[in-house]
Short mmCIF file of C-alpha atoms in Angstrom, two decimals:
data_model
loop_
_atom_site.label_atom_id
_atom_site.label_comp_id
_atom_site.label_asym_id
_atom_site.label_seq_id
_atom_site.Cartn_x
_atom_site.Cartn_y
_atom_site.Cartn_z
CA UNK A 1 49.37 36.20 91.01
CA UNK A 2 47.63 38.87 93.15
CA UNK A 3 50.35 40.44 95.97
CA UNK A 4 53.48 39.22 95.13
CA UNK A 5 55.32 41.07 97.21
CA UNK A 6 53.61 40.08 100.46
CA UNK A 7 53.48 36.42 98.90
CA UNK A 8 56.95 36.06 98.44
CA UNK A 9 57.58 37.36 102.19
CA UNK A 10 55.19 34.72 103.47
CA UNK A 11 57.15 32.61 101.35
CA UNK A 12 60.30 33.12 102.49
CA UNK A 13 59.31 33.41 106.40
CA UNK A 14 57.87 29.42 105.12
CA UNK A 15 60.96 28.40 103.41
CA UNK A 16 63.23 29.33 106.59
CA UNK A 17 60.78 26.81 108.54
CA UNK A 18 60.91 24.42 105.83
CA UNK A 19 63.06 24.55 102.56
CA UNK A 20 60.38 22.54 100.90
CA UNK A 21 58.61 26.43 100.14
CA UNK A 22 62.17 27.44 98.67
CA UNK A 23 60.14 26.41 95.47
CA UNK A 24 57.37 29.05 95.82
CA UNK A 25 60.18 31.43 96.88
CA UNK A 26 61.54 31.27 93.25
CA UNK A 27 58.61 31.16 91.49
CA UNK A 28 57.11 34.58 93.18
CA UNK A 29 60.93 36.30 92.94
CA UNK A 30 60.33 35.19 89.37
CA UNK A 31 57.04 37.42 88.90
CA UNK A 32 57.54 40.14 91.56
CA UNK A 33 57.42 43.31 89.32
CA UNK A 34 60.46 45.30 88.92
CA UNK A 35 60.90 48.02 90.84
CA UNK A 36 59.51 51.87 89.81
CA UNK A 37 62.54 54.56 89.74
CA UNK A 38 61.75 57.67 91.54
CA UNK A 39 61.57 59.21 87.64
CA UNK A 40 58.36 57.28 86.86
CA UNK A 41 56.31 58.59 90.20
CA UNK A 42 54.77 61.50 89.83
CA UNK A 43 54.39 62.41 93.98
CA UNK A 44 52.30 64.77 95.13
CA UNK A 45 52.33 66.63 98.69
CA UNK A 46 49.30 65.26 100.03
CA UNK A 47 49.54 61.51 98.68
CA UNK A 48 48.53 58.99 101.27
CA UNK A 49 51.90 57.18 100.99
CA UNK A 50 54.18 60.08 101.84
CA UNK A 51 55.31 59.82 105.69
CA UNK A 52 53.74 63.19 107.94
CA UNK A 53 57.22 63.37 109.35
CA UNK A 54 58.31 64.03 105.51
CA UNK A 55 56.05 66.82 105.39
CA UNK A 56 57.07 68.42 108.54
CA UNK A 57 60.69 68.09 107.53
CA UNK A 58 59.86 69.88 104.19
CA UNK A 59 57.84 72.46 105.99
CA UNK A 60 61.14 72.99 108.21
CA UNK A 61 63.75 73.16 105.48
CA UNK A 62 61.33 75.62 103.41
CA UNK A 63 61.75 77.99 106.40
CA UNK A 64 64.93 77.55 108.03
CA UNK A 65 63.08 76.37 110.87
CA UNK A 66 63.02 72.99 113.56
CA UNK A 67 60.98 70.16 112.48
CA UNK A 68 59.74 69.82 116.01
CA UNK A 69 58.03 73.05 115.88
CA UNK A 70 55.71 71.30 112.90
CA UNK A 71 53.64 68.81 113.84
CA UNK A 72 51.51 66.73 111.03
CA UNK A 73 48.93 64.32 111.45
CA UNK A 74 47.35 61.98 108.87
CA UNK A 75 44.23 60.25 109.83
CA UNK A 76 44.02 56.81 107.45
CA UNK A 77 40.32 56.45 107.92
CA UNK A 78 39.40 60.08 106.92
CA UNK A 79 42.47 60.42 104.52
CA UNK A 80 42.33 64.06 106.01
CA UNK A 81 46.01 65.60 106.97
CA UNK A 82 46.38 68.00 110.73
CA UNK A 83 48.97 70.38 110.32
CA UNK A 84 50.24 72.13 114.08
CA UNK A 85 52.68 74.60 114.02
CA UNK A 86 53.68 76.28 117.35
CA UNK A 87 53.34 80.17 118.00
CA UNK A 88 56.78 81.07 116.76
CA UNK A 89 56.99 78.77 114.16
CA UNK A 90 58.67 80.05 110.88
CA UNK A 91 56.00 78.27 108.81
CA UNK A 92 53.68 81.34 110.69
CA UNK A 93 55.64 84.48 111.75
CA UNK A 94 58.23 84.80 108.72
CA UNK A 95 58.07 87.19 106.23
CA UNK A 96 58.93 84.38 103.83
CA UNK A 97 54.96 83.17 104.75
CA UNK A 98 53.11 85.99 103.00
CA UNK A 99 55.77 86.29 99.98
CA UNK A 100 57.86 83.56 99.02
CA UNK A 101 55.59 80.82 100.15
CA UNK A 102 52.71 82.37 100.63
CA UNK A 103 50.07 85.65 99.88
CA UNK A 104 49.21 88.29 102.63
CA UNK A 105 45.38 87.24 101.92
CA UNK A 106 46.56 83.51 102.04
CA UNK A 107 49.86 82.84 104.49
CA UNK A 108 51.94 79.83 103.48
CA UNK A 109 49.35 78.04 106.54
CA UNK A 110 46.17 78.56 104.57
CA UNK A 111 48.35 77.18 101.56
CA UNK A 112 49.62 73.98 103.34
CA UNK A 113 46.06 73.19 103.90
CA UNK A 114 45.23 73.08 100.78
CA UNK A 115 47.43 71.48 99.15
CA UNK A 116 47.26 68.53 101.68
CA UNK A 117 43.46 68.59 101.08
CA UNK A 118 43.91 68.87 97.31
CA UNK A 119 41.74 72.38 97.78
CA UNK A 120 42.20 75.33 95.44
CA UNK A 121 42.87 78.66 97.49
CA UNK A 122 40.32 81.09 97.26
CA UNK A 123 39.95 84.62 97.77
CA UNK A 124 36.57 86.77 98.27
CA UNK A 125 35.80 90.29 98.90
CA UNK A 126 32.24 91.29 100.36
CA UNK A 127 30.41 94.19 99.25
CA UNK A 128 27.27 95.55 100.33
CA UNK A 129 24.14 95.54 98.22
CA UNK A 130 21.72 98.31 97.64
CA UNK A 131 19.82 96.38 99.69
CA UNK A 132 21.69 96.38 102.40
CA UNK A 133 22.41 93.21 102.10
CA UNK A 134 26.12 91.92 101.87
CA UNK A 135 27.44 89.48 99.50
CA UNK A 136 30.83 87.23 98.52
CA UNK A 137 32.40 88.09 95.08
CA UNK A 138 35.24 86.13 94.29
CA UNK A 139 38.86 88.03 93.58
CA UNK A 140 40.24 87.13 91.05
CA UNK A 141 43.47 89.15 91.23
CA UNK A 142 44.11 87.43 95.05
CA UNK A 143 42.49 84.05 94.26
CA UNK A 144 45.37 83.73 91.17
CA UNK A 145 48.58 85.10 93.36
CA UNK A 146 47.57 82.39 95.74
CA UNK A 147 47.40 79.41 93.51
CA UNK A 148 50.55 80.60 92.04
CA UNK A 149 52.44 80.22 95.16
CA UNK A 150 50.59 76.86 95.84
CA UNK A 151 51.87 75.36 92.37
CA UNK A 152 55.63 76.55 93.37
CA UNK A 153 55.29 74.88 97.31
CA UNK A 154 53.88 72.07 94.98
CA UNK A 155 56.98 71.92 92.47
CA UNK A 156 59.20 72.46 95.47
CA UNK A 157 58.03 69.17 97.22
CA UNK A 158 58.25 67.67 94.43
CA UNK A 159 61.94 68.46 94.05
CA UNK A 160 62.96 68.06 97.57
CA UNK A 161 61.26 64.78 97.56
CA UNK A 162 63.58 63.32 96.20
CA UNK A 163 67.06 65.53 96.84
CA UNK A 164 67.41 63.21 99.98
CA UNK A 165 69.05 59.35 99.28
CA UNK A 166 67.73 58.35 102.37
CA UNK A 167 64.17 59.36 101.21
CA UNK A 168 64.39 59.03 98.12
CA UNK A 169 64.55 55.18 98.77
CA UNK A 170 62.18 54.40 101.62
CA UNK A 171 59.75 56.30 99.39
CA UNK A 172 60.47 54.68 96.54
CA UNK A 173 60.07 50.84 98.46
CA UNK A 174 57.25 52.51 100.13
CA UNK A 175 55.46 53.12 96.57
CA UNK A 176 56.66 49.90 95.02
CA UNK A 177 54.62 47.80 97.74
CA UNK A 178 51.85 49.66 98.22
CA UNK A 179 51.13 50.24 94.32
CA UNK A 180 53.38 47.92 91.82
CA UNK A 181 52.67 44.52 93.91
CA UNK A 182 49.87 42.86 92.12
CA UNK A 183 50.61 40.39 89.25
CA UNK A 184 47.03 39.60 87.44
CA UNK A 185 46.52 35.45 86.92
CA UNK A 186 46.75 34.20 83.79
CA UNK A 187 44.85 30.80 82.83
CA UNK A 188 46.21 28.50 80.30
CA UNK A 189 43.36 26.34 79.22
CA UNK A 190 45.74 24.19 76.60
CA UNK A 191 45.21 21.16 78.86
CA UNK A 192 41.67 21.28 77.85
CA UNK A 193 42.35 21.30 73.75
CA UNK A 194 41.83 18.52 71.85
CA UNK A 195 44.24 17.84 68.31
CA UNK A 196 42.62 20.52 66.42
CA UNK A 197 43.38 23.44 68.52
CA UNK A 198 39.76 23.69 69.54
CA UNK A 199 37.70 22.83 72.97
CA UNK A 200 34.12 22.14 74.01
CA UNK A 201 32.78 22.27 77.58
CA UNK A 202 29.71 20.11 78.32
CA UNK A 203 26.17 20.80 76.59
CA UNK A 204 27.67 22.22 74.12
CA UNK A 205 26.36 22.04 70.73
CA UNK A 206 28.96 19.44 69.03
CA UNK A 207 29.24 21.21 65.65
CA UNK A 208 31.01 24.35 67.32
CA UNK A 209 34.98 24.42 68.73
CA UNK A 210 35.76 26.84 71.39
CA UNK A 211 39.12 28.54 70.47
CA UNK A 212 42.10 28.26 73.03
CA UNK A 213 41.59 32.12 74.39
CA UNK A 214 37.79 31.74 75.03
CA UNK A 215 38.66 28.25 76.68
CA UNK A 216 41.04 29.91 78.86
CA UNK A 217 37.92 32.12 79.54
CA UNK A 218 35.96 28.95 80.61
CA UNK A 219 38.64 28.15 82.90
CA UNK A 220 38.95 31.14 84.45
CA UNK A 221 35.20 31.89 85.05
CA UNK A 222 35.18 28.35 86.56
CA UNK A 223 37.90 29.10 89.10
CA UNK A 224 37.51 32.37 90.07
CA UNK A 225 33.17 32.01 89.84
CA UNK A 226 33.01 35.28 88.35
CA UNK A 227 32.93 36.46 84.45
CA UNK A 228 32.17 39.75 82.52
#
């Protein structure tokens, strides 16, 4: 039970040493869970487990442009992304970055952040007051052109994803250990059952049977020293 995956490589690294382990090899490849196809993840462009070099490589196809030129940065302890792009950079200077991909009021840039944030774009006018004063009104007309071209770079990563084979299975053995790796314990408290089926634990009253599930409770409260 628990990490199966990283069992069964400790497991094997033991069994080379000594094939005495070969036993625990089988019994973890026995229980490792099988694998999740790249049609059951649902990825998203800022997920932790996507590579930065995978976003700068999208970024680069989007525009025609040199991967080199697009610099990301993903900071594990702040899960917070850094995009760079240099001065000429498609990703900044291309028409394709205020139409396509992108809004005059919010460039493709603006919309990169966001999505690697998981932000919503918006757009606000300011207007002066009678007052004087001057105030932030949201536009509605900008704010919904801009999250209209952030749901189609969204869909777009989501396709291209996965149009690579190479990628498409790194990622996929990426996701599998990182999220479908952990096999819960099960306790089997039969052991414990006397010829009725039933099972008492000590200071119990004597006119009452335990049945097999809630002794397999017992046993597992006992060996893990926690219960709910």
């Amino acid at each position: 039970s628990g990490n199966v995956r990283r069992k069964l490589i400790e497991a094997q690294a033991a069994a080379e040493q000594d094939p005495f382990f070969e036993a625990n090899v089988e019994a973890l490849r026995a229980v490792v869970p099988p694998d999740i196809s790249h049609k059951e993840i649902a990825v998203q462009i800022g997920a932790p487990w996507i590579e930065p070099n995978d976003i700068s490589n999208f970024v680069a196809e989007l525009f025609q442009d040199r991967a080199e030129r697009i610099k990301v940065h993903y900071d594990r302890n702040t899960g917070a992304y850094q995009v760079e792009l240099e001065g000429g950079a498609c990703a900044l200077v291309s028409r394709e970055a205020v139409t396509t991909w992108g809004t005059q009021a919010v460039p493709f840039r603006d919309l990169l952040d966001a999505a690697l944030s998981g932000r919503s774009p918006k757009v606000t006018d300011t207007i002066e007051m009678p007052d004087g004063s001057r105030k932030e009104i949201l536009n509605a007309k900008e704010t919904q052109a801009a999250q209209t071209k952030l749901d189609a770079i969204k869909q777009r990563f989501r396709e291209w994803v996965w149009e690579s084979e190479e990628r498409r299975e790194r990622l996929i053995k990426r996701y599998n250990e990182q999220f479908n790796s952990l096999r819960p314990a099960e306790y089997d408290a039969s052991f414990m059952l006397d010829e009725t089926g039933g099972g008492q634990v000590p200071g119990m009253n004597p006119n009452w049977k335990l049945r097999p599930h809630q002794m397999s409770a017992v046993l597992r409260t006992t060996i893990e020293r926690r219960g709910l």
